[in-house]
Amino acid sequence: MPLLEGDASASFRTLAEASLQALYAAFPPRATLDGIHDHDGRLGDWSAVGIAGRTASLRRHLGRLESTVLETLTEEDRIDALLLGARLRAELLDLEAVRSWRRDPGHYCRLISEGIYGVAALRYDSPQQRLRHAA
């Protein structure tokens, strides 16, 4: 039985939220900059195991997204689905083919500076707590 437009959109929004939560777990400085403080003080797992886990997560989310029939979504969700698919594919391309985490010497410097910037510039907690996160 095909999903009704409202059901398909609700299912897509659940997928989009799961994808966003996975993004924040993988890139904690991004979460901090977006006002999500569940991962403050972390930089993400850039080990081989961490990258393999992130790649698997991206593939799972992309597979679920690709099984979504775009025509069953609302117009807004259809646009969001196309954008989400492009973001997932771009990150997979970077992790698997470009491999900036391995080839770009500035990758880790940017990661650290973005992490420190988020906890230093945003006044979401006491200066002492933000200093602990930066450390």
Coordinates of C-alpha atoms in Angstrom, one line a residue:
M1 CA 0.0 0.0 0.0
P2 CA 1.6 3.3 -1.0
L3 CA 2.2 6.0 1.6
L4 CA 0.0 9.0 1.7
E5 CA 1.7 12.4 1.2
G6 CA 1.5 13.2 4.9
D7 CA 2.8 9.8 5.9
A8 CA 5.7 9.9 3.5
S9 CA 6.6 13.4 4.6
A10 CA 6.5 12.4 8.3
S11 CA 8.8 9.4 7.4
F12 CA 11.1 11.7 5.5
R13 CA 11.3 14.2 8.4
T14 CA 12.2 11.4 10.8
L15 CA 15.0 10.3 8.4
A16 CA 16.2 13.9 8.0
E17 CA 16.3 14.4 11.8
A18 CA 18.3 11.1 12.3
S19 CA 20.7 12.3 9.6
L20 CA 21.1 15.6 11.3
Q21 CA 21.7 13.9 14.7
A22 CA 24.4 11.7 13.1
L23 CA 26.0 14.7 11.5
Y24 CA 26.2 16.5 14.9
A25 CA 27.7 13.4 16.5
A26 CA 30.3 13.1 13.7
F27 CA 31.1 16.9 13.7
P28 CA 30.6 18.2 17.2
P29 CA 31.9 21.7 16.4
R30 CA 29.1 22.0 13.9
A31 CA 26.6 21.1 16.5
T32 CA 28.0 23.7 18.9
L33 CA 27.8 26.4 16.2
D34 CA 24.2 25.4 15.4
G35 CA 23.3 25.8 19.1
I36 CA 23.2 22.1 20.0
H37 CA 25.3 21.5 23.0
D38 CA 25.1 17.7 23.4
H39 CA 28.6 17.2 22.0
D40 CA 30.5 20.3 23.4
G41 CA 34.1 19.7 24.0
R42 CA 34.5 17.0 21.4
L43 CA 36.0 17.1 17.9
G44 CA 34.7 13.9 16.5
D45 CA 36.3 10.5 15.8
W46 CA 38.7 10.8 12.9
S47 CA 40.3 7.4 13.4
A48 CA 40.0 4.8 10.6
V49 CA 37.2 3.1 12.7
G50 CA 35.4 6.5 13.1
I51 CA 35.6 7.3 9.4
A52 CA 34.3 3.8 8.5
G53 CA 31.4 4.2 11.0
R54 CA 30.5 7.6 9.5
T55 CA 30.7 6.3 6.0
A56 CA 28.4 3.4 6.9
S57 CA 26.0 5.9 8.6
L58 CA 25.9 8.0 5.5
R59 CA 25.3 5.0 3.3
R60 CA 22.4 3.9 5.5
H61 CA 20.8 7.3 5.4
L62 CA 21.3 7.7 1.7
G63 CA 19.8 4.2 1.1
R64 CA 16.7 5.1 3.1
L65 CA 16.5 8.4 1.3
E66 CA 16.8 6.8 -2.1
S67 CA 14.0 4.4 -1.3
T68 CA 11.7 7.4 -0.8
V69 CA 9.4 8.2 -3.7
L70 CA 9.9 11.9 -4.0
E71 CA 6.5 12.4 -5.6
T72 CA 4.9 11.2 -2.4
L73 CA 6.4 14.1 -0.4
T74 CA 5.2 17.6 0.0
E75 CA 6.9 20.2 -2.2
E76 CA 8.9 21.5 0.7
D77 CA 10.0 18.1 1.8
R78 CA 10.9 17.1 -1.8
I79 CA 13.3 20.1 -2.0
D80 CA 14.7 19.2 1.4
A81 CA 15.1 15.6 0.3
L82 CA 17.1 16.6 -2.8
L83 CA 19.3 18.9 -0.7
L84 CA 19.8 16.1 1.9
G85 CA 20.8 13.6 -0.8
A86 CA 23.3 16.1 -2.3
R87 CA 24.8 16.7 1.2
L88 CA 25.1 13.0 1.9
R89 CA 26.7 12.2 -1.5
A90 CA 29.1 15.1 -1.1
E91 CA 30.3 13.9 2.3
L92 CA 30.7 10.4 1.0
L93 CA 32.7 11.7 -1.9
D94 CA 35.0 13.5 0.5
L95 CA 35.4 10.6 2.9
E96 CA 35.9 7.9 0.3
A97 CA 37.5 9.6 -2.8
V98 CA 38.9 13.0 -2.0
R99 CA 39.9 11.9 1.5
S100 CA 40.7 15.4 2.8
W101 CA 41.0 13.9 6.3
R102 CA 44.1 12.1 5.0
R103 CA 45.5 14.5 2.3
D104 CA 44.8 18.0 3.6
P105 CA 47.3 19.1 6.2
G106 CA 44.9 21.9 7.3
H107 CA 42.0 19.5 8.0
Y108 CA 42.9 18.9 11.6
C109 CA 43.9 22.5 12.2
R110 CA 40.5 23.7 11.0
L111 CA 38.8 21.1 13.0
I112 CA 40.5 22.3 16.2
S113 CA 40.0 26.0 15.4
E114 CA 36.3 25.5 14.6
G115 CA 35.9 23.6 17.9
I116 CA 37.6 26.3 19.9
Y117 CA 35.8 29.1 18.1
G118 CA 32.4 27.6 18.9
V119 CA 33.0 27.3 22.6
A120 CA 34.9 30.6 22.9
A121 CA 32.7 32.9 20.7
L122 CA 29.2 31.6 21.7
R123 CA 28.1 32.6 25.2
Y124 CA 25.9 29.6 25.8
D125 CA 27.5 28.7 29.2
S126 CA 29.7 30.1 31.8
P127 CA 33.2 31.1 30.8
Q128 CA 34.6 28.4 33.1
Q129 CA 32.5 25.7 31.5
R130 CA 33.3 26.8 28.0
L131 CA 37.0 26.8 28.9
R132 CA 36.7 23.2 30.0
H133 CA 35.0 22.3 26.7
A134 CA 37.9 24.1 24.8
A135 CA 40.5 22.1 26.8

